[in-house]
Coordinates of C-alpha atoms and ligand atoms in Angstrom, one line a residue:
X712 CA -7.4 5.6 14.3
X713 CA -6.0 8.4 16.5
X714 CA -5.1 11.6 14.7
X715 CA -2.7 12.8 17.8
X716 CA 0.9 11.7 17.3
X717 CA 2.4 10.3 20.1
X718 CA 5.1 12.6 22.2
X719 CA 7.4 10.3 20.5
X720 CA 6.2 10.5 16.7
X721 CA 6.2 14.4 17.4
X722 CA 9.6 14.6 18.7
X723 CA 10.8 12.6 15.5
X724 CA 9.0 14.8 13.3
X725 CA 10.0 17.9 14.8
X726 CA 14.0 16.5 14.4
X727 CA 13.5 15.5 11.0
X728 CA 11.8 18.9 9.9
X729 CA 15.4 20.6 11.7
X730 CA 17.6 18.5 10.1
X731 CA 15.9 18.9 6.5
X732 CA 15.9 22.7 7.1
X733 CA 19.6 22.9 8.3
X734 CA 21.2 20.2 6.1
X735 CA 19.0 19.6 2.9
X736 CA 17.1 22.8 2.4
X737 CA 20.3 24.3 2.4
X738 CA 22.3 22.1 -0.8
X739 CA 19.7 21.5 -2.3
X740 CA 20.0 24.5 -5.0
X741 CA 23.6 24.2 -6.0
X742 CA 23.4 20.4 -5.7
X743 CA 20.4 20.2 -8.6
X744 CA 22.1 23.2 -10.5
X745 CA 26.0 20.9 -10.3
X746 CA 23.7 17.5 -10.7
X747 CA 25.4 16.3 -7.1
X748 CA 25.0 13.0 -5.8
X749 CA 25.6 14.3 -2.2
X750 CA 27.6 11.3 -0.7
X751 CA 28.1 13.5 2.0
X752 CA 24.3 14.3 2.5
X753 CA 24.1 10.4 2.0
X754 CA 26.7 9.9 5.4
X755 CA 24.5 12.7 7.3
X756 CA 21.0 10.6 6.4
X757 CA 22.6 7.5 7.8
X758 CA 23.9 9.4 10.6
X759 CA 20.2 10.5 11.8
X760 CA 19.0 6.8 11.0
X761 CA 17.0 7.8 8.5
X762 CA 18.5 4.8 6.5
X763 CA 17.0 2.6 7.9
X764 CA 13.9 3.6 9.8
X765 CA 11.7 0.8 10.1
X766 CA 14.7 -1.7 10.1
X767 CA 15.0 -3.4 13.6
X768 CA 17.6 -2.5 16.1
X769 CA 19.0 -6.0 16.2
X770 CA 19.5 -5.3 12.5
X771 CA 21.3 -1.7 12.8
X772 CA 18.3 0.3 12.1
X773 CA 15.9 3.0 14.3
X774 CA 13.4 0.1 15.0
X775 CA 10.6 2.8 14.0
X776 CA 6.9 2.2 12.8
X777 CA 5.6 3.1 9.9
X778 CA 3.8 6.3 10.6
X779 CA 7.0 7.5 11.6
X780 CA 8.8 6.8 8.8
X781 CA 6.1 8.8 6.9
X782 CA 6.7 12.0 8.9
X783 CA 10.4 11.5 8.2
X784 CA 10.1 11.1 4.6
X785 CA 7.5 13.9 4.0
X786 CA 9.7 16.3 6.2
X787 CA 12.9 15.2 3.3
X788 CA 10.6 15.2 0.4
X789 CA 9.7 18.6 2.0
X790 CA 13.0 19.4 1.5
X791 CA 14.6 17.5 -1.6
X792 CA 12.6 15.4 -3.7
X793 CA 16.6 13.6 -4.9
X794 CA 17.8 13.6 -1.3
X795 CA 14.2 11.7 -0.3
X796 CA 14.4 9.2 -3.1
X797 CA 18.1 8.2 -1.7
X798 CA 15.8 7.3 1.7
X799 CA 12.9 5.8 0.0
X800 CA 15.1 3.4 -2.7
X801 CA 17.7 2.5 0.7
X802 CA 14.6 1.9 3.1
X803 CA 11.9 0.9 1.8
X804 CA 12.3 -1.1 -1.3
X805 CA 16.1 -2.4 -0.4
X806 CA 16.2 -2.9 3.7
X807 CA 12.2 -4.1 3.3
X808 CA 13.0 -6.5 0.7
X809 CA 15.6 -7.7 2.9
X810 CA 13.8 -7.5 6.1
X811 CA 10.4 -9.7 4.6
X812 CA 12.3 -12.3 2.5
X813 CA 16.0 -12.4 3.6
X814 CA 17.4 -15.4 5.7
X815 CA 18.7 -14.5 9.4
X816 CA 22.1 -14.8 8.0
X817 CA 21.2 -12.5 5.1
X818 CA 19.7 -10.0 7.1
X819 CA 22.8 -9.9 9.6
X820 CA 24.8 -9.4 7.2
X821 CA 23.4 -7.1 4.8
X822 CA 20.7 -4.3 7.0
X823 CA 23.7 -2.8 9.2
X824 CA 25.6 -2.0 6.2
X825 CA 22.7 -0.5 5.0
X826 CA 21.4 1.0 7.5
X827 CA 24.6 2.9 8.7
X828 CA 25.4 3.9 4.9
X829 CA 28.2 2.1 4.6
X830 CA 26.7 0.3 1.8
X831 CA 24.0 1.7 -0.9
X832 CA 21.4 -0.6 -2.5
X833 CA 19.7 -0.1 -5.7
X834 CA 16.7 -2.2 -6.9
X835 CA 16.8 -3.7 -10.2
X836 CA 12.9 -4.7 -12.0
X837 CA 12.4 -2.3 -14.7
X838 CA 14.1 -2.9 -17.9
X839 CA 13.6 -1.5 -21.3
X840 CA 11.3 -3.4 -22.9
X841 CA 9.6 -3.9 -19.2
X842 CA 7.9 -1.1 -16.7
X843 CA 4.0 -1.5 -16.0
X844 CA 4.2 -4.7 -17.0
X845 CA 6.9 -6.1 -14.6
X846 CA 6.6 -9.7 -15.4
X847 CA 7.7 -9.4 -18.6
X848 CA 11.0 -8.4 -17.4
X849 CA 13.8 -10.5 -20.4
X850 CA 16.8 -10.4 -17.7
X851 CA 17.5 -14.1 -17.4
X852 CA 19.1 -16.1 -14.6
X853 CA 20.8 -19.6 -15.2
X854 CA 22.1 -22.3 -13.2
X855 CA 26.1 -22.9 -12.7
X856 CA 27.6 -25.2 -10.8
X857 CA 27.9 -23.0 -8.1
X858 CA 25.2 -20.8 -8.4
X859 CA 23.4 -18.2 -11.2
X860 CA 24.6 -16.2 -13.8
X861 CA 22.3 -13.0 -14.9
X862 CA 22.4 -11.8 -18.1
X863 CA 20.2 -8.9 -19.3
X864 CA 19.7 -4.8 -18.8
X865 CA 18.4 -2.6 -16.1
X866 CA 16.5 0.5 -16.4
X867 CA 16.2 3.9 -14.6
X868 CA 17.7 2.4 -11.8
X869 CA 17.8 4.8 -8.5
X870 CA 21.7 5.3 -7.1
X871 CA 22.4 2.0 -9.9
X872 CA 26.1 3.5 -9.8
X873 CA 26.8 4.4 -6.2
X874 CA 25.4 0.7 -4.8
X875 CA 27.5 -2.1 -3.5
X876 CA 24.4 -4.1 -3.4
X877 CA 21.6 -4.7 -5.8
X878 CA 18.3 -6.8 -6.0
X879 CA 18.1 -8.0 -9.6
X880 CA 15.4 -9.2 -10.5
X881 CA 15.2 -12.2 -13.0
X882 CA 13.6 -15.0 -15.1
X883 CA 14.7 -18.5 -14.8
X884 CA 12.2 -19.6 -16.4
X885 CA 10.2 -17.7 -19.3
X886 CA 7.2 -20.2 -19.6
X887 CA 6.5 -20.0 -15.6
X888 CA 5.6 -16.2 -16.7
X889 CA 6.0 -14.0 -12.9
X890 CA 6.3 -17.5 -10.9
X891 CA 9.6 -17.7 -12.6
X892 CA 10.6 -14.9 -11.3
X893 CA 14.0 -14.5 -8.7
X894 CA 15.0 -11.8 -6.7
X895 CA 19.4 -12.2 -6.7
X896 CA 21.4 -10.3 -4.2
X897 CA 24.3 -9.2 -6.5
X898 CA 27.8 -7.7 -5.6
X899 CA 28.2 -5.2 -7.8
X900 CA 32.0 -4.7 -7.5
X901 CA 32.2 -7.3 -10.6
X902 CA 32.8 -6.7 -14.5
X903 CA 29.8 -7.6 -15.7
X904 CA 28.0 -5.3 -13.6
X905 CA 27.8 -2.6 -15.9
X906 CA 26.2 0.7 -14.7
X907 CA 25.6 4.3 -16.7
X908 CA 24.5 7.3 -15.6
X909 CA 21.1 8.4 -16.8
X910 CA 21.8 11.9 -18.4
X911 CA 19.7 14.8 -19.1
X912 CA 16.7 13.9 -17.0
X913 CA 13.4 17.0 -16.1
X914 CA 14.2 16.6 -12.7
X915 CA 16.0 15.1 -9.7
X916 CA 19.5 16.3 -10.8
X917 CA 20.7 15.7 -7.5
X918 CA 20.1 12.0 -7.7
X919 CA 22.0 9.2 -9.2
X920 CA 20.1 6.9 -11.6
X921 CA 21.5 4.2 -13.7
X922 CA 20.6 2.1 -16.5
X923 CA 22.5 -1.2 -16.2
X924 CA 23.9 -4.0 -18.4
X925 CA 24.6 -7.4 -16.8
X926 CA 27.0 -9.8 -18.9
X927 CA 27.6 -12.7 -17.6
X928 CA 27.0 -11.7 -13.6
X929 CA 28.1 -14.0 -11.3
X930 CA 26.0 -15.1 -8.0
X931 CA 26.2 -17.3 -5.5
X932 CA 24.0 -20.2 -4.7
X933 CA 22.2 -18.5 -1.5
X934 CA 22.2 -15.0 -3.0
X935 CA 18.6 -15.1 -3.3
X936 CA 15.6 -13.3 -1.8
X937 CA 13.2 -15.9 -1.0
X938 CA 13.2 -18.9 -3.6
X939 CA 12.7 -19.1 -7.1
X940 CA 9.4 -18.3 -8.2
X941 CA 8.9 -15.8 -5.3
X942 CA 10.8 -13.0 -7.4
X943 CA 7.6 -11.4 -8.2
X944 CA 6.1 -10.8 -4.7
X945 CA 9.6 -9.9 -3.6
X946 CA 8.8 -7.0 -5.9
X947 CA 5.4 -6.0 -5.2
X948 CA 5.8 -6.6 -1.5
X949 CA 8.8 -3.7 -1.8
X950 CA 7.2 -1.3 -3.6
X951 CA 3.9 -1.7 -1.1
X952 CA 6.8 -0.2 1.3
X953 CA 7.9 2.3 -1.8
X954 CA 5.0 3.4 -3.0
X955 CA 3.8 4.4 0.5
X956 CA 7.5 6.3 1.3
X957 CA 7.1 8.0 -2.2
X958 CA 3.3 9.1 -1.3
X959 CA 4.5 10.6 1.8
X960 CA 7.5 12.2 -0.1
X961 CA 4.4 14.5 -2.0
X962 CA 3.1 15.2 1.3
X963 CA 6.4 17.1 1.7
X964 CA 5.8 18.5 -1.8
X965 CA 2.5 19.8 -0.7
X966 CA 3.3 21.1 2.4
X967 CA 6.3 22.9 1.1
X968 CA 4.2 24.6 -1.7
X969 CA 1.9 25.7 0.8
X970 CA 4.8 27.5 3.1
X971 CA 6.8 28.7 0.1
X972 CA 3.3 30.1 -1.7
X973 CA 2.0 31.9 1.9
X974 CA 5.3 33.1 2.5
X975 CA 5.4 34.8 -0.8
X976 CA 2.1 35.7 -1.4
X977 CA 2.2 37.6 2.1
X978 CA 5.5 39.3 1.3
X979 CA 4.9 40.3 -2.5
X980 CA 2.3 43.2 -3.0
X981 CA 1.0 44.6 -5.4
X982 CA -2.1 47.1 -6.3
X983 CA -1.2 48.8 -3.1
X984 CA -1.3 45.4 -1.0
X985 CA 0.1 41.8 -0.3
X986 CA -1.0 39.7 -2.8
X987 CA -2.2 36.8 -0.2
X988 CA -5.0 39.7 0.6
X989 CA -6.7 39.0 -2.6
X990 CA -9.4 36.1 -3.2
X991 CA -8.5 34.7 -5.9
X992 CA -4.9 34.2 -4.3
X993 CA -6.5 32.7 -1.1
X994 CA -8.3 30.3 -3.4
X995 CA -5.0 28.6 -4.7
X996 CA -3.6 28.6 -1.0
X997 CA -6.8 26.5 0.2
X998 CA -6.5 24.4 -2.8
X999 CA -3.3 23.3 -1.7
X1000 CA -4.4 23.2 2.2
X1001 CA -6.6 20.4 1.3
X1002 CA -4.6 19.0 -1.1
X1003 CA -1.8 18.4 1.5
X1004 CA -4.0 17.5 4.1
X1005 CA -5.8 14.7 2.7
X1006 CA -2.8 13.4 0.8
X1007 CA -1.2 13.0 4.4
X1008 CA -4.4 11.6 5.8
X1009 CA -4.2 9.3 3.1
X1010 CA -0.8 8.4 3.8
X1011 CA -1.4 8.0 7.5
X1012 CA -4.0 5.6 7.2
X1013 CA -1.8 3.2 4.8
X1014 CA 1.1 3.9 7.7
X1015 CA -1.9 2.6 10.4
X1016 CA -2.7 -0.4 8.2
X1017 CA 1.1 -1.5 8.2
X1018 CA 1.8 -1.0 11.5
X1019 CA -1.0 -3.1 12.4
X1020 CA -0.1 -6.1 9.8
X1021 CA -3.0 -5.6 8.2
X1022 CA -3.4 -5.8 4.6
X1023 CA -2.6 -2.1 2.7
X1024 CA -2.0 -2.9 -0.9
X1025 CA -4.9 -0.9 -1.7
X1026 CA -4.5 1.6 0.9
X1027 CA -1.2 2.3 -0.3
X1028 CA -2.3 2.6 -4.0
X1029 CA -4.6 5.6 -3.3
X1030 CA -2.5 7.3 -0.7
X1031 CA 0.5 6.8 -4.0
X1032 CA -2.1 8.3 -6.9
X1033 CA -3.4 11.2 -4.7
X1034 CA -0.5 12.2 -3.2
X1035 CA 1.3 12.5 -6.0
X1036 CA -1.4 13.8 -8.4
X1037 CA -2.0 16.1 -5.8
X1038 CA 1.7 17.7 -5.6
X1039 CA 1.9 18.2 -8.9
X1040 CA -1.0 20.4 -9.0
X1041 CA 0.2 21.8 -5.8
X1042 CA 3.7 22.6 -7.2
X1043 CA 1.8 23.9 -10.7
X1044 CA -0.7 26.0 -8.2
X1045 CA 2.2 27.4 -6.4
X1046 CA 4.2 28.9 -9.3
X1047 CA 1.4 30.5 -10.3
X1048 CA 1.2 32.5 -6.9
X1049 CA 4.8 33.0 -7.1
X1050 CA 4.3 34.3 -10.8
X1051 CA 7.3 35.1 -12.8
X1052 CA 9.8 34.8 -9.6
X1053 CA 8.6 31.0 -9.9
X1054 CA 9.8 30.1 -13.1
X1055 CA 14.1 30.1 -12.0
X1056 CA 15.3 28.2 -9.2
X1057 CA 15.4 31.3 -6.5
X1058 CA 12.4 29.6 -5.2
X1059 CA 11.9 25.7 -4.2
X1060 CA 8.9 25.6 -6.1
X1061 CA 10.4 25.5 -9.8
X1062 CA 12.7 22.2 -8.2
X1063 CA 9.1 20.8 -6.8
X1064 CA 7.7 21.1 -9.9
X1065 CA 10.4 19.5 -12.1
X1066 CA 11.4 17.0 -9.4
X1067 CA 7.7 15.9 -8.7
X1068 CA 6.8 15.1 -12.7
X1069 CA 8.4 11.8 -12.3
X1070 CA 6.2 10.4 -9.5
X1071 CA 3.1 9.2 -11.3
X1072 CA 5.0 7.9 -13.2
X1073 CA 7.7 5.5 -10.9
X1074 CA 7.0 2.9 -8.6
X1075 CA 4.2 2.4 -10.7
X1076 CA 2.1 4.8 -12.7
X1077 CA -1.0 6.6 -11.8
X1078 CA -2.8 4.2 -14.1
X1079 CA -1.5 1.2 -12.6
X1080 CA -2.3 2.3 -9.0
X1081 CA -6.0 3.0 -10.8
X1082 CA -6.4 -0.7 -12.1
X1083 CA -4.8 -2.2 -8.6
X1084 CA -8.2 0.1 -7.0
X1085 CA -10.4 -1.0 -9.6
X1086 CA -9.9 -4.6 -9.7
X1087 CA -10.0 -4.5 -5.8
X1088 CA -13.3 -2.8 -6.0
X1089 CA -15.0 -4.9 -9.2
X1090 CA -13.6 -7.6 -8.7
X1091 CA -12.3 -7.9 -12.4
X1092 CA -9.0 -7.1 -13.6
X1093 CA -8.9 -4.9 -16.5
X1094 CA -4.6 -4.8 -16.5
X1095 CA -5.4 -7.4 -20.1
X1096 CA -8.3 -6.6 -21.4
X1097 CA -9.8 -10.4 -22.5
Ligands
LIG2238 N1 2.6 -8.4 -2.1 C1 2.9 -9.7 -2.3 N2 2.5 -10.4 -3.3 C2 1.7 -9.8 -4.2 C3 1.4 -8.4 -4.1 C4 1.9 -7.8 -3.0 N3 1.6 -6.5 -2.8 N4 0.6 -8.1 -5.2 C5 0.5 -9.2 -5.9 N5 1.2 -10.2 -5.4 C6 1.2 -11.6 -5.9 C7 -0.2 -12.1 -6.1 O1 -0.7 -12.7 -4.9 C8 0.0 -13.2 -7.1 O2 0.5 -14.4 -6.5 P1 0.2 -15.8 -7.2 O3 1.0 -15.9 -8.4 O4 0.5 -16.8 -6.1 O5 -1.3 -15.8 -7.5 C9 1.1 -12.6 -8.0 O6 1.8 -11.6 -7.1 C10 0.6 -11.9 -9.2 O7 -0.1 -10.8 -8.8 P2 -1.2 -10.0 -9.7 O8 -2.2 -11.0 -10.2 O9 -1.6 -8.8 -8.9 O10 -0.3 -9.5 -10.9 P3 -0.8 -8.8 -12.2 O11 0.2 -9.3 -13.2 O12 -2.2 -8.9 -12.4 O13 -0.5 -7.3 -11.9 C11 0.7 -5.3 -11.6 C12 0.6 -6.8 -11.5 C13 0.3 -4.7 -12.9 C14 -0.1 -4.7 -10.5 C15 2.2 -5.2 -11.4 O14 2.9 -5.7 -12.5 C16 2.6 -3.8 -11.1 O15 2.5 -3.3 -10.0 N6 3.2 -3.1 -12.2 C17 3.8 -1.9 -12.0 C18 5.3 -2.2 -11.7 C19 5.9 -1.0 -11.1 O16 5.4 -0.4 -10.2 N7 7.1 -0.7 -11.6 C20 7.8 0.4 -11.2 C21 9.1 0.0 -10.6 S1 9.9 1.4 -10.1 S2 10.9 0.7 -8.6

C-alpha cells in the first residue's frame, strides 16, 4: 500500500477540508443549539458531490474511490458529526445499496436523484424489538396482487422524515429466519408511511432521525433490492460501506480534537506559561496524535481493500471499533485540556463529545464489530452462545 495520496486524492482533500471550514464549521453551533436539519447545508453537500462520491458518473455521482471518499467524510465529520451522517446514511448505505443490488433501470432512476439531493434516502433495518440482532427484525412484507404490502415499525432511523425514498427492510417469511429477508424500495409520499421525529436525543441535534410506523404500505412488484431472501446481505453489504464512512467520520473527530486541543492549550497560560508547555498537557496531545493517526491508517487500509474488490468485512470492523472508541477518548481527552471552557459549546469539542457517544453504538456496536473479529479469527461464532 502506498501511504502518498495521489495529486488527485490531495486536491479532493484539500477542497473538502475548505468547504467544511467555510460552510459547516461555520452552522454548525447555532444549528445543534436550534436542532436544524440544514436542508440548505443538505443542497450545498450535493452541490460539491459529496452525495454521492463513489456513485458512477453514468449514475449522477463523482465516480470517486474509496479512499477518497474517506478523506471527504473525515474532513465533514471533522467538521459536524450531523452534517457527516446526512453523507454517510445518503452515500454509503442508500446509493451503495442501490449501486450493488439495484437493476439498471433501478439505478437510472433512483442514484441521480440521489446524488444531486433532489431526493433523500433513509435506511430502514432496526426496529424496536430488533438492533444487534438484525434478523429478528418483526416488519412483515406480504404478497398482493400487484405487489407487497409492509406492515411493521422503524427505529432511529437517520433523515426517516426528510426522505422520499427508503429501503425497508422486511420478512416474508418468519420461518426462513434472515433468508426471508427483503430489501423494498418504498415511496414515502403515502399514508401509511408514518414517520416521527426522535426527540431529546445526547447528541446530533442537527440531524433528523425518525422512528417509523408502516400501516399497510404499498409497493410495487419490482420495488425490490435484489430478490427475496437477499434482504439480509443487502443490509450487511451497506453497512460494510457505512461502517467504513462512519470510521472515517471519527478520524475527523480525532483530528479535530487534536487542532482544537493545540490550539488552546498554546493560547491558554497559566503559572506564568502556555499550558501546551507543560508535560502532562503534551501527554494528552500525543495520546490523541496516535489515536488519530492509527484510526485513519486503519480506515485507509479498509478504503485500499474496497477499492481493490477485495474482501474488507473484517477490515472495516476494526477500522469501525477503533475509530470510534478512539474519538471518544479523543473528544473526553480534549475537554480535559480545554478544562472548564470545554464543558459549553464555545468550543467544538463539547459537540464532539456529545455527537460522538452514539457511534459505538450505530451501524453496529463495538461489541458486535468484536464478535464479527473474533469469529473471523477462531473460527467460532460466539453471537449465540450454544
Ligand atoms: N456482505 C454480504 N453478505 C453478508 C455479509 C456481508 N458483509 N455478512 C454476512 N453476510 C451473509 C452471510 O454470507 C450469510 O449468508 P448465507 O445465509 O448465504 O450463509 C448471511 O449473511 C448471514 O451472515 P452471518 O452468519 O454473518 O449472520 P449472523 O446472524 O451470524 O451475524 C451480525 C450477523 C450479528 C453480524 C449482524 O446481525 C450484524 O451486523 N448485526 C448488527 C446490525 C447493525 O449493525 N445494526 C445497526 C444498523 S444502524 S444502520
Amino acid at each position: 500500500m502506498d501511504f502518498d495520496l495521489t495529486d488527485e486524492q490531495q486536491l479532493i482533500r484539500e477542497t473538502a477540508r475548505d468547504f467544511t471550514d467555510k460552510e459547516i464549521v461555520e452552522r454548525s453551533r447555532e444549528n445543534a443549539r436550534n436542532h436544524h436539519f440544514d436542508l440548505e447545508l443538505v443542497r450545498k453537500l450535493a452541490a460539491q458531490g459529496y452525495l454521492g462520491a463513489i456513485v458512477p458518473q453514468e449514475y449522477g455521482g463523482a465516480g470517486l474511490d474509496y479512499v477518497s471518499y474517506g478523506l471527504i467524510v473525515e474532513e465533514i465529520g471533522r467538521g459536524d458529526s450531523a452534517v457527516r451522517t446526512v453523507v454517510s446514511v445518503q452515500t454509503s448505505l442508500v446509493c451503495s445499496a442501490i449501486l450493488k443490488w439495484g437493476t439498471e433501470e433501478q439505478k437510472h432512476h433512483y442514484l441521480p436523484k440521489l446524488c444531486s439531493g433532489e431526493w433523500l434516502g433513509c435506511f430502514g433495518l432496526t426496529e424496536p424489538e430488533s438492533g444487534s440482532d438484525a434478523a429478528s427484525l418483526r416488519t412483515r412484507a406480504t404478497r398482493t396482487d400487484s405487489g407487497w404490502v409492509l406492515n411493521g415499525s422503524k427505529m432511529w432511523i437517520s433523515m426517516g422524515n426528510h426522505a422520499k425514498v427508503a429501503l425497508i427492510f422486511a420478512q416474508t417469511d418468519p420461518e426462513l429466519a434472515h433468508r426471508g429477508l427483503a430489501c423494498f424500495l418504498v415511496d414515502t409520499d403515502q399514508e401509511g408511511f408514518q414517520p416521527q421525529e426522535i426527540e431529546h436525543k445526547m447528541g446530533l441535534q442537527a440531524s433528523d432521525t425518525a422512528s417509523i410506523a408502516l400501516e399497510d404500505v404499498h409497493v410495487g412488484e419490482g420495488d425490490m433490492l435484489g430478490e427475496i431472501g437477499d434482504g439480509f446481505k443487502v443490509a450487511m453489504s451497506a453497512l460494510d460501506s457505512g461502517r467504513y464512512s462512519v470510521a472515517a467520520g471519527c478520524v475527523g473527530i480525532c483530528a479535530g480534537c487534536v487542532d482544537e486541543s493545540v490550539r488552546y492549550a498554546t493560547e491558554r497560560e497559566q503559572f506564568g506559561r502556555p499550558i501546551a508547555s507543560f508535560q502532562l498537557i503534551q501527554s494528552m496531545i500525543a495520546d490523541m496524535v496516535l489515536k488519530a493517526d492509527a484510526s485513519r491508517l486503519l480506515v485507509w487500509r479498509a478504503g485500499f481493500l474496497k477499492d481493490k474488490g477485495r474482501p474488507n468485512t473484517l477490515e472495516t470492523s476494526i477500522a469501525k471499533l477503533h475509530a470510534t472508541e478512539a474519538a471518544q477518548e479523543c473528544a473526553n481527552t480534549a475537554i480535559q485540556i480545554h478544562g472548564g471552557a470545554g464543558y459549553v459549546d464555545d468550543h467544538p469539542v463539547e459537540r464532539y463529545f456529545r455527537d460522538v457517544r452514539v457511534t459505538t453504538l450505530y451501524e453496529g456496536t463495538s461489541q458486535i464489530q468484536k464478535l464479527i473479529i473474533g469469529r473471523a479469527k477462531t473460527g467460532i461464532n460466539a453471537f449465540v452462545p450454544a
